[in-house]
Short mmCIF file of N, CA and C in Angstrom, two decimals:
data_model
loop_
_atom_site.label_atom_id
_atom_site.label_comp_id
_atom_site.label_asym_id
_atom_site.label_seq_id
_atom_site.Cartn_x
_atom_site.Cartn_y
_atom_site.Cartn_z
N MET A 16 -8.32 11.40 32.63
CA MET A 16 -9.48 10.68 32.75
C MET A 16 -9.58 9.58 32.32
N ASP A 17 -10.07 8.83 33.57
CA ASP A 17 -10.33 7.11 33.26
C ASP A 17 -11.48 6.82 33.51
N ALA A 18 -12.24 6.17 32.25
CA ALA A 18 -13.62 6.11 32.51
C ALA A 18 -14.05 4.84 31.80
N ILE A 19 -14.99 3.98 32.08
CA ILE A 19 -15.55 2.95 31.38
C ILE A 19 -17.20 3.39 31.28
N PHE A 20 -17.42 3.11 29.91
CA PHE A 20 -18.42 3.56 29.13
C PHE A 20 -19.23 2.66 28.57
N THR A 21 -20.56 2.50 27.78
CA THR A 21 -21.16 2.26 26.99
C THR A 21 -21.74 3.00 25.87
N LEU A 22 -21.83 2.91 24.67
CA LEU A 22 -22.28 3.77 23.89
C LEU A 22 -23.34 4.80 24.18
N SER A 23 -24.16 4.28 25.10
CA SER A 23 -25.14 5.30 25.50
C SER A 23 -24.59 6.26 26.43
N GLU A 24 -23.88 5.89 26.85
CA GLU A 24 -22.95 6.84 27.78
C GLU A 24 -21.97 7.94 27.40
N LEU A 25 -21.56 7.49 26.27
CA LEU A 25 -20.54 8.23 25.45
C LEU A 25 -20.85 9.53 25.49
N PRO A 26 -22.24 10.55 25.14
CA PRO A 26 -22.17 11.78 24.99
C PRO A 26 -21.80 12.39 26.25
N ALA A 27 -22.22 11.84 27.37
CA ALA A 27 -22.07 12.31 28.75
C ALA A 27 -20.73 12.63 29.17
N LEU A 28 -19.80 11.97 28.42
CA LEU A 28 -18.32 12.06 28.65
C LEU A 28 -17.80 13.50 27.87
N MET A 29 -18.32 13.93 26.82
CA MET A 29 -17.75 14.92 25.94
C MET A 29 -17.41 16.14 26.86
N PRO A 30 -18.19 16.69 27.59
CA PRO A 30 -17.76 17.86 28.26
C PRO A 30 -16.60 17.71 29.08
N TYR A 31 -16.32 16.83 29.23
CA TYR A 31 -15.24 16.36 30.38
C TYR A 31 -13.78 16.38 29.25
N LEU A 32 -14.07 15.85 28.05
CA LEU A 32 -13.22 15.25 27.41
C LEU A 32 -12.46 16.89 26.53
N ILE A 33 -13.49 17.26 26.31
CA ILE A 33 -13.33 19.11 25.84
C ILE A 33 -12.66 19.68 26.77
N GLU A 34 -12.91 19.81 28.06
CA GLU A 34 -12.32 20.36 29.21
C GLU A 34 -10.95 19.96 29.44
N GLU A 35 -10.72 18.65 29.59
CA GLU A 35 -9.26 18.09 29.48
C GLU A 35 -8.60 18.49 28.57
N GLY A 36 -8.98 18.41 27.31
CA GLY A 36 -8.29 18.57 26.29
C GLY A 36 -7.91 20.03 25.78
N LYS A 37 -8.33 20.98 26.30
CA LYS A 37 -8.81 22.42 25.68
C LYS A 37 -7.37 22.89 25.69
N THR A 38 -6.42 22.69 26.07
CA THR A 38 -4.92 23.56 25.70
C THR A 38 -4.19 22.71 24.85
N ALA A 39 -4.80 21.76 23.98
CA ALA A 39 -3.87 21.01 23.26
C ALA A 39 -4.66 20.95 21.73
N ASP A 40 -3.92 21.63 20.58
CA ASP A 40 -4.88 21.64 19.40
C ASP A 40 -4.79 20.10 18.64
N THR A 41 -3.82 19.17 19.23
CA THR A 41 -3.84 18.06 18.15
C THR A 41 -4.07 16.83 19.44
N TRP A 42 -5.25 16.28 18.81
CA TRP A 42 -5.75 15.21 19.73
C TRP A 42 -5.49 14.10 18.87
N VAL A 43 -5.05 12.97 19.48
CA VAL A 43 -4.52 11.72 18.83
C VAL A 43 -5.20 10.20 19.37
N PHE A 44 -5.78 9.64 18.73
CA PHE A 44 -6.63 8.67 19.20
C PHE A 44 -6.17 7.32 18.88
N GLU A 45 -5.67 6.83 20.05
CA GLU A 45 -4.85 5.40 20.19
C GLU A 45 -6.17 4.45 20.73
N ALA A 46 -6.09 3.38 19.55
CA ALA A 46 -6.97 2.18 19.68
C ALA A 46 -6.97 1.14 18.65
N PRO A 47 -7.28 0.04 18.82
CA PRO A 47 -7.24 -0.76 17.86
C PRO A 47 -8.45 -1.11 16.82
N MET A 48 -8.28 -1.25 15.67
CA MET A 48 -9.17 -1.82 14.65
C MET A 48 -10.63 -1.70 15.25
N GLY A 49 -11.52 -1.21 15.14
CA GLY A 49 -12.70 -1.62 15.48
C GLY A 49 -13.17 -0.94 16.97
N ALA A 50 -12.39 -0.09 17.64
CA ALA A 50 -12.60 -0.03 18.82
C ALA A 50 -13.57 1.39 18.97
N GLY A 51 -13.91 2.02 18.15
CA GLY A 51 -14.59 3.15 18.01
C GLY A 51 -14.14 4.67 18.03
N LYS A 52 -12.79 4.71 17.56
CA LYS A 52 -12.30 5.99 17.52
C LYS A 52 -13.02 7.20 16.74
N THR A 53 -13.47 6.34 15.67
CA THR A 53 -14.27 7.58 14.67
C THR A 53 -16.14 7.84 15.48
N THR A 54 -16.30 7.02 16.19
CA THR A 54 -17.49 6.58 16.92
C THR A 54 -17.36 8.32 17.75
N LEU A 55 -16.23 7.82 18.81
CA LEU A 55 -16.13 8.81 19.79
C LEU A 55 -15.65 10.17 19.09
N ILE A 56 -15.23 10.37 17.99
CA ILE A 56 -14.84 11.74 17.01
C ILE A 56 -16.02 12.32 16.67
N HIS A 57 -16.94 11.32 16.29
CA HIS A 57 -18.51 11.97 15.77
C HIS A 57 -19.07 12.39 17.01
N ALA A 58 -19.10 12.02 18.25
CA ALA A 58 -19.84 12.15 19.14
C ALA A 58 -18.97 13.56 20.18
N LEU A 59 -17.47 13.53 19.59
CA LEU A 59 -17.20 14.87 20.27
C LEU A 59 -17.33 16.16 19.11
N ALA A 60 -17.58 15.92 17.64
CA ALA A 60 -17.73 16.78 17.04
C ALA A 60 -19.62 17.27 17.15
N THR A 61 -20.28 16.19 17.49
CA THR A 61 -21.55 16.33 17.61
C THR A 61 -21.68 17.51 18.98
N TYR A 62 -21.24 17.36 19.82
CA TYR A 62 -21.01 18.07 21.04
C TYR A 62 -20.57 19.38 20.83
N CYS A 63 -19.51 19.55 20.12
CA CYS A 63 -19.13 21.05 19.74
C CYS A 63 -20.04 21.82 18.13
N GLY A 64 -20.95 21.26 18.09
CA GLY A 64 -22.17 21.58 17.09
C GLY A 64 -21.37 21.71 15.69
N VAL A 65 -20.78 20.29 15.65
CA VAL A 65 -20.68 20.67 13.91
C VAL A 65 -22.13 20.18 13.19
N GLN A 66 -21.96 20.75 11.90
CA GLN A 66 -23.52 20.10 11.13
C GLN A 66 -23.12 19.01 9.82
N GLN A 67 -21.75 19.42 9.74
CA GLN A 67 -21.48 18.36 8.77
C GLN A 67 -21.40 16.89 8.97
N THR A 68 -21.54 15.81 8.17
CA THR A 68 -21.60 14.66 8.14
C THR A 68 -20.23 14.22 8.71
N VAL A 69 -20.09 13.62 9.61
CA VAL A 69 -18.72 12.99 10.19
C VAL A 69 -18.45 11.68 10.12
N SER A 70 -17.34 11.75 9.62
CA SER A 70 -17.15 10.20 9.02
C SER A 70 -15.69 9.65 9.10
N SER A 71 -15.03 8.70 8.63
CA SER A 71 -13.82 8.38 8.96
C SER A 71 -13.53 8.52 7.40
N PRO A 72 -11.97 9.52 7.48
CA PRO A 72 -11.61 10.13 6.30
C PRO A 72 -10.04 9.17 5.98
N THR A 73 -10.49 7.30 5.85
CA THR A 73 -9.50 6.92 5.50
C THR A 73 -8.95 7.00 4.18
N TYR A 74 -9.71 7.02 3.23
CA TYR A 74 -9.24 7.16 1.80
C TYR A 74 -9.17 8.84 1.69
N ALA A 75 -9.54 9.65 2.11
CA ALA A 75 -9.46 11.14 1.79
C ALA A 75 -8.61 11.89 2.74
N LEU A 76 -7.85 10.89 3.88
CA LEU A 76 -6.81 11.47 4.57
C LEU A 76 -7.27 12.46 5.82
N VAL A 77 -8.09 13.44 5.07
CA VAL A 77 -8.50 14.43 5.92
C VAL A 77 -10.20 14.63 5.90
N ASN A 78 -10.80 15.01 6.82
CA ASN A 78 -12.13 15.71 6.77
C ASN A 78 -11.94 16.87 7.41
N GLU A 79 -12.71 17.82 6.80
CA GLU A 79 -12.77 19.28 7.40
C GLU A 79 -14.35 19.26 8.18
N TYR A 80 -14.46 20.06 9.11
CA TYR A 80 -15.52 20.53 10.07
C TYR A 80 -15.58 21.93 10.72
N THR A 81 -16.79 22.50 10.72
CA THR A 81 -16.25 23.60 11.58
C THR A 81 -17.19 23.66 12.54
N THR A 82 -17.00 24.21 13.80
CA THR A 82 -17.84 24.08 14.95
C THR A 82 -19.10 24.95 15.09
N ALA A 83 -19.61 24.94 16.02
CA ALA A 83 -21.06 26.05 16.21
C ALA A 83 -20.25 27.56 16.51
N GLU A 84 -19.17 27.44 16.82
CA GLU A 84 -18.29 28.57 17.15
C GLU A 84 -17.33 28.78 16.18
N ASP A 85 -17.39 28.52 14.91
CA ASP A 85 -16.80 28.69 13.81
C ASP A 85 -15.19 28.28 13.67
N LYS A 86 -15.00 27.28 14.45
CA LYS A 86 -13.77 26.67 14.66
C LYS A 86 -13.29 25.58 13.64
N THR A 87 -12.65 25.60 12.97
CA THR A 87 -12.23 24.49 12.29
C THR A 87 -11.68 23.31 12.83
N ILE A 88 -12.08 22.22 12.51
CA ILE A 88 -11.47 20.93 13.08
C ILE A 88 -10.87 20.14 11.96
N TYR A 89 -9.81 19.48 11.88
CA TYR A 89 -9.34 18.58 10.96
C TYR A 89 -9.25 17.11 11.39
N HIS A 90 -10.00 16.27 11.06
CA HIS A 90 -10.36 15.24 11.53
C HIS A 90 -9.26 14.25 10.12
N MET A 91 -8.50 13.50 10.93
CA MET A 91 -7.37 12.79 10.13
C MET A 91 -7.31 11.31 10.62
N ASP A 92 -7.20 10.44 9.32
CA ASP A 92 -6.99 9.05 9.43
C ASP A 92 -5.83 8.69 8.59
N TRP A 93 -4.74 8.22 9.43
CA TRP A 93 -3.27 7.75 8.97
C TRP A 93 -3.46 6.69 8.54
N TYR A 94 -4.19 5.64 8.87
CA TYR A 94 -4.21 3.91 8.77
C TYR A 94 -3.58 4.21 7.45
N ARG A 95 -3.71 4.69 6.14
CA ARG A 95 -3.48 4.26 4.89
C ARG A 95 -2.18 5.22 4.56
N LEU A 96 -1.61 5.96 5.53
CA LEU A 96 -0.15 6.62 4.86
C LEU A 96 0.92 5.38 5.07
N LYS A 97 1.96 5.23 4.22
CA LYS A 97 2.96 4.43 4.14
C LYS A 97 4.17 5.06 5.56
N ASP A 98 4.47 6.47 5.51
CA ASP A 98 5.52 6.84 6.23
C ASP A 98 5.00 8.51 6.50
N GLU A 99 6.21 9.04 7.17
CA GLU A 99 5.91 10.38 7.40
C GLU A 99 6.04 11.22 6.16
N GLU A 100 7.49 10.50 5.31
CA GLU A 100 7.75 11.37 4.35
C GLU A 100 6.05 11.60 3.21
N GLU A 101 5.29 10.74 3.19
CA GLU A 101 4.10 10.74 2.40
C GLU A 101 2.91 11.81 3.12
N ALA A 102 2.96 11.61 4.60
CA ALA A 102 2.43 13.00 5.17
C ALA A 102 2.65 14.13 4.71
N VAL A 103 3.84 14.19 4.84
CA VAL A 103 4.72 15.60 4.64
C VAL A 103 4.19 15.72 3.16
N ASN A 104 4.37 15.24 2.29
CA ASN A 104 4.30 15.36 0.89
C ASN A 104 2.82 15.76 0.63
N ALA A 105 1.76 15.23 1.26
CA ALA A 105 0.27 15.78 1.31
C ALA A 105 -0.22 16.63 1.82
N GLY A 106 1.32 17.56 2.37
CA GLY A 106 0.40 18.79 3.24
C GLY A 106 -0.03 18.65 4.77
N ILE A 107 0.18 17.37 4.99
CA ILE A 107 -0.54 17.05 6.72
C ILE A 107 0.08 17.89 7.34
N GLU A 108 1.30 17.86 7.37
CA GLU A 108 2.32 18.64 8.54
C GLU A 108 1.47 19.89 8.34
N GLU A 109 1.71 20.68 7.74
CA GLU A 109 1.09 21.97 7.79
C GLU A 109 -0.17 21.96 8.51
N LEU A 110 -0.94 21.11 8.45
CA LEU A 110 -2.15 21.29 8.87
C LEU A 110 -2.22 21.15 10.82
N VAL A 111 -1.29 19.89 10.91
CA VAL A 111 -1.34 19.49 12.23
C VAL A 111 -0.69 20.43 12.79
N ASN A 112 0.12 21.28 12.28
CA ASN A 112 0.88 22.68 12.66
C ASN A 112 0.01 24.00 13.12
N SER A 113 -1.05 23.71 12.54
CA SER A 113 -1.43 25.38 12.65
C SER A 113 -3.12 25.00 12.92
N TYR A 114 -3.81 24.01 13.07
CA TYR A 114 -5.21 23.95 13.24
C TYR A 114 -5.60 22.87 14.21
N TRP A 115 -6.64 22.77 14.84
CA TRP A 115 -7.29 22.16 15.66
C TRP A 115 -7.36 20.57 14.82
N CYS A 116 -6.81 19.59 15.64
CA CYS A 116 -6.73 18.68 14.21
C CYS A 116 -6.81 17.30 15.45
N TRP A 117 -7.68 16.50 15.11
CA TRP A 117 -7.97 14.95 15.70
C TRP A 117 -7.61 13.82 14.69
N ILE A 118 -6.62 13.07 15.05
CA ILE A 118 -6.03 12.44 14.45
C ILE A 118 -6.19 11.04 15.17
N GLU A 119 -6.66 10.03 13.95
CA GLU A 119 -6.46 8.37 14.12
C GLU A 119 -5.35 8.17 13.34
N TRP A 120 -4.93 6.88 13.92
CA TRP A 120 -3.67 5.90 13.64
C TRP A 120 -2.53 6.95 13.44
N PRO A 121 -2.25 7.63 14.88
CA PRO A 121 -1.03 8.72 14.88
C PRO A 121 0.36 8.16 14.69
N GLU A 122 0.38 6.98 15.00
CA GLU A 122 1.86 6.36 14.85
C GLU A 122 2.33 6.14 13.75
N LYS A 123 1.40 6.48 12.30
CA LYS A 123 1.74 6.50 11.54
C LYS A 123 2.94 7.55 11.06
N ALA A 124 2.85 8.26 11.56
CA ALA A 124 3.45 9.88 11.39
C ALA A 124 4.04 10.61 12.71
N ILE A 125 4.65 9.94 13.68
CA ILE A 125 4.84 10.38 14.59
C ILE A 125 5.67 11.55 14.66
N GLY A 126 6.75 11.72 13.80
CA GLY A 126 7.78 12.72 13.83
C GLY A 126 7.01 13.77 13.31
N ILE A 127 5.91 13.99 12.84
CA ILE A 127 5.12 15.51 12.63
C ILE A 127 4.50 15.85 13.27
N LEU A 128 4.18 15.02 14.68
CA LEU A 128 3.25 15.73 15.92
C LEU A 128 3.90 16.67 16.47
N PRO A 129 3.14 17.67 17.03
CA PRO A 129 3.84 18.47 17.62
C PRO A 129 4.00 17.82 19.13
N ASP A 130 4.82 18.59 20.25
CA ASP A 130 5.08 18.09 21.20
C ASP A 130 3.58 17.81 22.31
N ASP A 131 3.26 18.82 21.93
CA ASP A 131 1.60 19.07 23.04
C ASP A 131 0.93 18.08 22.37
N VAL A 132 0.29 17.13 22.74
CA VAL A 132 -0.88 16.48 22.36
C VAL A 132 -1.48 16.08 23.43
N PHE A 133 -2.97 15.76 23.37
CA PHE A 133 -3.49 15.23 24.10
C PHE A 133 -4.00 14.18 23.41
N ILE A 134 -3.44 12.85 24.23
CA ILE A 134 -3.83 11.68 23.88
C ILE A 134 -5.12 10.99 24.60
N ILE A 135 -5.82 10.31 23.64
CA ILE A 135 -6.97 9.58 24.04
C ILE A 135 -6.94 8.43 23.79
N ARG A 136 -6.84 7.53 24.33
CA ARG A 136 -6.41 5.93 24.52
C ARG A 136 -7.80 5.05 24.57
N ILE A 137 -8.25 4.26 23.80
CA ILE A 137 -9.79 3.57 24.10
C ILE A 137 -9.02 1.90 24.01
N VAL A 138 -9.82 1.45 24.95
CA VAL A 138 -9.19 0.26 25.09
C VAL A 138 -10.65 -0.61 25.12
N VAL A 139 -10.82 -1.76 24.44
CA VAL A 139 -11.84 -2.51 24.32
C VAL A 139 -12.21 -3.24 25.39
N VAL A 140 -13.19 -3.22 26.48
CA VAL A 140 -13.28 -4.08 27.82
C VAL A 140 -14.08 -5.31 27.36
N ASN A 141 -15.26 -5.19 26.32
CA ASN A 141 -15.88 -5.96 25.69
C ASN A 141 -16.71 -5.80 24.07
N GLU A 142 -17.44 -6.74 24.21
CA GLU A 142 -18.38 -5.97 23.15
C GLU A 142 -18.84 -4.69 22.80
N THR A 143 -19.76 -4.40 23.93
CA THR A 143 -20.62 -3.14 24.31
C THR A 143 -19.99 -2.15 24.98
N THR A 144 -18.80 -2.58 25.70
CA THR A 144 -18.01 -1.48 26.68
C THR A 144 -16.77 -0.87 26.36
N ARG A 145 -16.22 0.06 26.73
CA ARG A 145 -15.24 0.49 26.45
C ARG A 145 -14.55 1.35 27.43
N ARG A 146 -12.86 1.61 27.28
CA ARG A 146 -12.27 2.26 28.55
C ARG A 146 -11.46 3.67 27.85
N ILE A 147 -11.59 4.77 28.43
CA ILE A 147 -10.77 5.84 27.72
C ILE A 147 -10.12 5.99 28.87
N VAL A 148 -8.95 6.04 28.34
CA VAL A 148 -7.63 7.02 29.52
C VAL A 148 -7.09 8.03 28.46
N THR A 149 -7.29 8.89 29.00
CA THR A 149 -6.54 10.43 28.69
C THR A 149 -5.29 11.02 29.42
N GLU A 150 -4.44 11.21 28.36
CA GLU A 150 -3.04 11.97 28.93
C GLU A 150 -3.05 13.14 28.18
N LEU A 151 -2.43 14.45 28.71
CA LEU A 151 -2.18 15.58 27.87
C LEU A 151 -0.65 15.57 28.06
N SER A 152 0.08 15.46 26.93
CA SER A 152 1.44 15.14 26.92
C SER A 152 2.33 16.46 26.33
N HIS A 153 3.21 16.58 27.05
CA HIS A 153 4.10 17.99 26.94
C HIS A 153 5.55 17.42 26.18
N HIS A 154 5.33 16.15 25.95
CA HIS A 154 6.77 15.42 25.11
C HIS A 154 6.03 14.85 23.69
N SER A 155 7.02 14.27 23.00
CA SER A 155 6.18 13.69 21.90
C SER A 155 5.60 12.30 22.25
N PHE A 156 4.59 12.29 21.25
CA PHE A 156 3.72 10.80 21.29
C PHE A 156 4.36 9.79 21.00
N ILE A 157 4.17 8.86 21.93
CA ILE A 157 4.97 7.59 22.04
C ILE A 157 3.67 6.83 22.39
N PRO A 158 3.27 5.74 21.35
CA PRO A 158 1.95 4.81 21.40
C PRO A 158 2.57 3.91 22.62
N SER A 159 1.36 3.62 23.21
CA SER A 159 1.44 2.75 24.29
C SER A 159 1.86 1.41 24.54
N TYR A 160 1.88 0.92 23.10
CA TYR A 160 2.22 -0.51 22.79
C TYR A 160 3.71 -0.77 22.66
N LEU A 161 4.49 0.75 22.65
CA LEU A 161 5.95 0.68 22.56
C LEU A 161 6.56 0.19 23.68
#
C-alpha cells in the first residue's frame, strides 16, 4: 500500500491494512516521533472491534487488547527500551513470537523480531497529511533509515 491521507480519511484505510497484513502476526510501525503511530494503531484497534481504551504503552511497554473476534493484540512501544537484552528480560520476546503484536519503535530490539513482519512506514507530508507505505517482509526488519 502507498496511500496519502488526512486524519478524517484514516478509517477508510483500515480494511486495506488488515487485508494486506493478514499473513503476519507481527506488525511494526516505523515513523518519527509525533507522526501518528498510536493514532493509526487506535484506528486499527477500533476497526477490529477493540472495546478497551487504546493508548500508547510507552511506560508499560505493552498494552493488551481483545478484538470483537476474541483475538488478543499486544500493542508494544519499545521507545524506552535500552536494548534487546532488556526486551528479553521483560518477557517481550515470548509475546512477539506467540501472539498478534503491533510494535512502535521496533528498531530498539530488532533481533527479537520474527522474519515475517508487516512493516508500516508513516511519513509526515505536512501538519495534517501523512503517507503510509507498507511492505510484507519475509526477512528480518531493517529500518528504512539504515
